[in-house]
Amino acid sequence: TDTVNVLIYGTNKIGKSSLAAEAPSPIFFDVEDGTEELDVKRIPRPEKWTWKYLLEGIDFLHTKDHPFKTAVFDTVDWIEPLIFAEQCRLKPQHADGKKVIEIRTIDDFPYFAGYTMVLDLWRDLFSKLERLRRDRKMNIILLAHSVIRLVENPMGPNYEQWDLKVNKHAAGVLREWTSAVLFATYELAGVTKDDPSNKRLKGKGLGEGRRVLLTEERPSYRAGNRY
């Protein structure tokens, strides 16, 4: 296929939306409401974003005539609360033995089960996006913010790594579905310490603000691509 499905994540204001705006004929699902300064087309903003409205927007692109060639979702970490709310709506009560638990937030599910239950909703989203890509030949670009996570390393000391700012279970299926996970960051020229005797090993990063898009995984960040 000549179309792509990619996920671009990085720190706030690094230019993820601006980069996606350069894709062929994009239309934005601006769930975050962060593209006001960009001259781009958008799915009409509702009074309140819901899971149902998001899917209706995808169905519109799938069934109606339009000039768009790229669907941009800005951002998946703002879509995640819509999925949480939908899961709570689908299952407003949970039976735990003889006790019935009222489900108002995703954390109300016992044993953190809600965070794995929502994976079916994520897969429903991917299924719709696959049909959009296959039937309408549209590129899919997912945007996300980044967060530092502690990696449990079975071969040595644990370490920190940049990852998607969604629940770790959702991050896993997002990385599996997309053909490329690209990490947008600032090029680091080096690190210096004002005080060489600093025992906490903290320093200052050096660089000129050059932005880079990293395509292959390293211990310090998640990335990868099939291209």
CSV table of C-alpha atoms in Angstrom, one decimal:
chain,number,residue,atom,x,y,z
A,1,THR,CA,0.0,0.0,0.0
A,2,ASP,CA,1.1,3.6,-0.6
A,3,THR,CA,-0.5,4.8,2.6
A,4,VAL,CA,1.0,4.9,6.0
A,5,ASN,CA,-0.1,4.4,9.6
A,6,VAL,CA,2.3,6.1,11.9
A,7,LEU,CA,2.4,7.3,15.5
A,8,ILE,CA,4.5,10.4,16.4
A,9,TYR,CA,5.0,11.2,20.0
A,10,GLY,CA,7.1,13.7,21.9
A,11,THR,CA,7.2,16.5,24.4
A,12,ASN,CA,4.6,19.3,24.5
A,13,LYS,CA,5.0,22.0,21.9
A,14,ILE,CA,7.8,20.3,20.0
A,15,GLY,CA,5.8,20.5,16.7
A,16,LYS,CA,3.9,17.2,16.3
A,17,SER,CA,0.8,18.9,15.0
A,18,SER,CA,2.8,21.1,12.7
A,19,LEU,CA,4.6,18.1,11.2
A,20,ALA,CA,1.3,16.2,10.7
A,21,ALA,CA,-0.1,19.3,9.0
A,22,GLU,CA,2.4,18.8,6.2
A,23,ALA,CA,1.0,15.4,5.3
A,24,PRO,CA,-1.1,15.2,2.1
A,25,SER,CA,-4.5,16.9,2.4
A,26,PRO,CA,-4.9,16.3,6.2
A,27,ILE,CA,-8.0,16.6,8.3
A,28,PHE,CA,-7.6,16.7,12.1
A,29,PHE,CA,-9.5,15.1,14.9
A,30,ASP,CA,-8.4,17.8,17.3
A,31,VAL,CA,-9.5,16.2,20.5
A,32,GLU,CA,-6.9,18.2,22.4
A,33,ASP,CA,-8.0,21.5,20.8
A,34,GLY,CA,-4.3,22.4,20.2
A,35,THR,CA,-4.3,23.4,16.5
A,36,GLU,CA,-5.7,26.8,16.7
A,37,GLU,CA,-2.6,28.4,15.2
A,38,LEU,CA,-2.5,26.0,12.3
A,39,ASP,CA,-4.4,26.5,9.0
A,40,VAL,CA,-5.8,23.0,8.7
A,41,LYS,CA,-9.2,21.4,8.2
A,42,ARG,CA,-10.8,19.7,11.2
A,43,ILE,CA,-13.7,17.5,12.1
A,44,PRO,CA,-16.2,20.0,13.6
A,45,ARG,CA,-15.6,20.4,17.3
A,46,PRO,CA,-18.5,19.2,19.4
A,47,GLU,CA,-19.5,20.8,22.7
A,48,LYS,CA,-17.9,17.8,24.3
A,49,TRP,CA,-15.9,15.0,22.6
A,50,THR,CA,-17.3,11.5,23.2
A,51,TRP,CA,-16.2,8.1,21.9
A,52,LYS,CA,-19.4,8.0,19.8
A,53,TYR,CA,-18.7,11.3,18.1
A,54,LEU,CA,-15.1,10.2,17.4
A,55,LEU,CA,-16.3,7.0,15.7
A,56,GLU,CA,-18.9,8.9,13.8
A,57,GLY,CA,-16.2,11.2,12.4
A,58,ILE,CA,-14.3,8.2,11.2
A,59,ASP,CA,-17.4,6.7,9.6
A,60,PHE,CA,-18.0,10.0,7.8
A,61,LEU,CA,-14.6,9.8,6.2
A,62,HIS,CA,-15.2,6.2,5.3
A,63,THR,CA,-18.6,6.6,3.7
A,64,LYS,CA,-18.8,10.2,2.3
A,65,ASP,CA,-17.1,11.9,-0.6
A,66,HIS,CA,-14.3,14.2,0.5
A,67,PRO,CA,-10.9,15.5,-0.6
A,68,PHE,CA,-8.8,14.4,2.4
A,69,LYS,CA,-5.9,12.0,2.1
A,70,THR,CA,-4.7,11.9,5.7
A,71,ALA,CA,-6.6,11.5,9.0
A,72,VAL,CA,-4.7,13.0,12.0
A,73,PHE,CA,-5.7,12.2,15.6
A,74,ASP,CA,-4.4,14.8,18.0
A,75,THR,CA,-3.8,13.2,20.5
A,76,VAL,CA,-4.3,9.6,21.6
A,77,ASP,CA,-3.7,10.5,25.2
A,78,TRP,CA,-6.7,12.8,24.9
A,79,ILE,CA,-8.7,10.0,23.2
A,80,GLU,CA,-7.9,7.6,26.1
A,81,PRO,CA,-10.3,9.4,28.6
A,82,LEU,CA,-13.1,9.0,26.0
A,83,ILE,CA,-12.4,5.3,25.9
A,84,PHE,CA,-12.4,5.1,29.7
A,85,ALA,CA,-15.7,6.9,29.8
A,86,GLU,CA,-17.2,4.5,27.2
A,87,GLN,CA,-16.0,1.5,29.2
A,88,CYS,CA,-17.7,2.8,32.3
A,89,ARG,CA,-20.9,3.5,30.3
A,90,LEU,CA,-20.9,-0.1,28.9
A,91,LYS,CA,-20.4,-1.6,32.3
A,92,PRO,CA,-21.8,0.7,35.0
A,93,GLN,CA,-21.8,-2.1,37.6
A,94,HIS,CA,-19.3,-4.8,38.4
A,95,ALA,CA,-20.2,-7.9,40.5
A,96,ASP,CA,-17.3,-8.8,42.8
A,97,GLY,CA,-18.6,-11.9,44.6
A,98,LYS,CA,-21.7,-10.9,46.5
A,99,LYS,CA,-20.8,-7.2,46.3
A,100,VAL,CA,-21.9,-5.0,43.4
A,101,ILE,CA,-19.6,-2.1,42.6
A,102,GLU,CA,-20.9,1.1,41.0
A,103,ILE,CA,-18.5,2.0,38.2
A,104,ARG,CA,-18.0,5.8,37.8
A,105,THR,CA,-14.3,5.9,36.7
A,106,ILE,CA,-11.9,3.4,35.2
A,107,ASP,CA,-10.2,3.0,38.6
A,108,ASP,CA,-13.5,1.7,40.1
A,109,PHE,CA,-12.9,-1.7,38.4
A,110,PRO,CA,-11.2,-4.0,40.9
A,111,TYR,CA,-7.6,-5.1,40.5
A,112,PHE,CA,-7.0,-2.4,37.8
A,113,ALA,CA,-9.0,-4.6,35.4
A,114,GLY,CA,-10.5,-1.6,33.6
A,115,TYR,CA,-7.2,-0.8,32.0
A,116,THR,CA,-7.1,-4.1,30.2
A,117,MET,CA,-10.8,-4.2,29.4
A,118,VAL,CA,-10.5,-1.1,27.3
A,119,LEU,CA,-8.1,-2.8,24.9
A,120,ASP,CA,-11.1,-4.1,23.0
A,121,LEU,CA,-12.2,-0.5,22.4
A,122,TRP,CA,-8.8,0.4,21.2
A,123,ARG,CA,-8.9,-2.5,18.8
A,124,ASP,CA,-12.3,-1.4,17.6
A,125,LEU,CA,-10.7,2.0,16.8
A,126,PHE,CA,-7.8,0.3,14.9
A,127,SER,CA,-10.3,-1.8,12.9
A,128,LYS,CA,-12.1,1.3,11.7
A,129,LEU,CA,-8.8,3.0,10.9
A,130,GLU,CA,-7.7,0.0,8.9
A,131,ARG,CA,-10.9,0.1,6.8
A,132,LEU,CA,-10.4,3.8,6.3
A,133,ARG,CA,-6.8,3.2,5.1
A,134,ARG,CA,-7.7,0.2,2.9
A,135,ASP,CA,-11.0,1.4,1.4
A,136,ARG,CA,-10.4,5.2,1.1
A,137,LYS,CA,-6.6,5.1,0.7
A,138,MET,CA,-6.0,7.5,3.6
A,139,ASN,CA,-2.9,7.9,5.6
A,140,ILE,CA,-3.4,7.6,9.4
A,141,ILE,CA,-1.3,9.7,11.7
A,142,LEU,CA,-1.7,9.3,15.5
A,143,LEU,CA,-0.1,12.0,17.7
A,144,ALA,CA,0.8,11.5,21.4
A,145,HIS,CA,2.6,13.2,24.2
A,146,SER,CA,5.6,11.6,25.9
A,147,VAL,CA,6.2,10.5,29.5
A,148,ILE,CA,9.2,9.0,31.3
A,149,ARG,CA,8.6,5.4,32.6
A,150,LEU,CA,10.7,3.2,34.7
A,151,VAL,CA,11.7,0.0,32.9
A,152,GLU,CA,12.0,-3.1,34.9
A,153,ASN,CA,15.2,-4.7,33.6
A,154,PRO,CA,15.6,-8.5,34.3
A,155,MET,CA,19.2,-8.4,33.0
A,156,GLY,CA,20.4,-5.6,35.3
A,157,PRO,CA,19.5,-2.3,37.0
A,158,ASN,CA,16.2,-0.7,36.1
A,159,TYR,CA,16.3,2.4,34.0
A,160,GLU,CA,14.1,5.3,32.7
A,161,GLN,CA,12.7,5.5,29.2
A,162,TRP,CA,10.6,7.8,27.1
A,163,ASP,CA,7.2,6.2,26.2
A,164,LEU,CA,3.7,7.1,25.1
A,165,LYS,CA,1.7,9.1,27.7
A,166,VAL,CA,-1.1,6.5,27.9
A,167,ASN,CA,-1.6,3.5,30.1
A,168,LYS,CA,1.1,0.9,29.5
A,169,HIS,CA,-1.3,-1.7,28.2
A,170,ALA,CA,-2.7,0.8,25.6
A,171,ALA,CA,0.8,1.9,24.7
A,172,GLY,CA,1.6,-1.7,23.9
A,173,VAL,CA,-1.3,-2.2,21.5
A,174,LEU,CA,-0.7,1.2,19.9
A,175,ARG,CA,2.9,0.3,19.2
A,176,GLU,CA,1.9,-3.1,17.8
A,177,TRP,CA,-0.7,-1.7,15.4
A,178,THR,CA,1.2,1.2,13.9
A,179,SER,CA,3.8,0.6,11.2
A,180,ALA,CA,6.1,3.3,12.7
A,181,VAL,CA,6.5,4.8,16.1
A,182,LEU,CA,8.6,7.9,15.8
A,183,PHE,CA,10.0,9.9,18.8
A,184,ALA,CA,10.2,13.7,18.3
A,185,THR,CA,12.8,15.3,20.5
A,186,TYR,CA,15.6,17.8,20.7
A,187,GLU,CA,19.1,16.8,19.6
A,188,LEU,CA,21.4,16.6,22.6
A,189,ALA,CA,24.9,17.8,22.0
A,190,GLY,CA,26.2,16.7,25.4
A,191,VAL,CA,25.8,17.0,29.1
A,192,THR,CA,27.8,19.2,31.4
A,193,LYS,CA,28.0,19.5,35.2
A,194,ASP,CA,28.6,22.8,36.9
A,195,ASP,CA,30.1,21.0,39.9
A,196,PRO,CA,32.3,18.0,39.0
A,197,SER,CA,32.0,16.8,42.6
A,198,ASN,CA,28.2,16.5,42.2
A,199,LYS,CA,27.6,13.0,43.5
A,200,ARG,CA,24.0,13.0,42.3
A,201,LEU,CA,25.2,12.7,38.7
A,202,LYS,CA,22.8,15.4,37.5
A,203,GLY,CA,23.9,17.8,34.8
A,204,LYS,CA,22.6,20.3,32.2
A,205,GLY,CA,21.8,19.2,28.6
A,206,LEU,CA,23.5,21.1,25.8
A,207,GLY,CA,22.0,21.7,22.4
A,208,GLU,CA,20.8,24.4,20.0
A,209,GLY,CA,17.2,23.3,19.8
A,210,ARG,CA,17.5,21.2,16.6
A,211,ARG,CA,14.5,18.9,16.4
A,212,VAL,CA,14.9,15.3,15.3
A,213,LEU,CA,12.6,12.4,14.7
A,214,LEU,CA,14.0,9.1,16.0
A,215,THR,CA,13.0,6.0,14.2
A,216,GLU,CA,14.8,3.1,15.9
A,217,GLU,CA,14.5,2.1,19.6
A,218,ARG,CA,17.2,2.7,22.1
A,219,PRO,CA,17.2,2.1,25.9
A,220,SER,CA,16.3,5.8,26.5
A,221,TYR,CA,13.2,5.9,24.3
A,222,ARG,CA,10.6,3.7,22.5
A,223,ALA,CA,10.6,3.8,18.7
A,224,GLY,CA,10.6,1.5,15.7
A,225,ASN,CA,9.3,1.1,12.2
A,226,ARG,CA,8.5,-1.5,9.5
A,227,TYR,CA,9.5,0.7,6.6
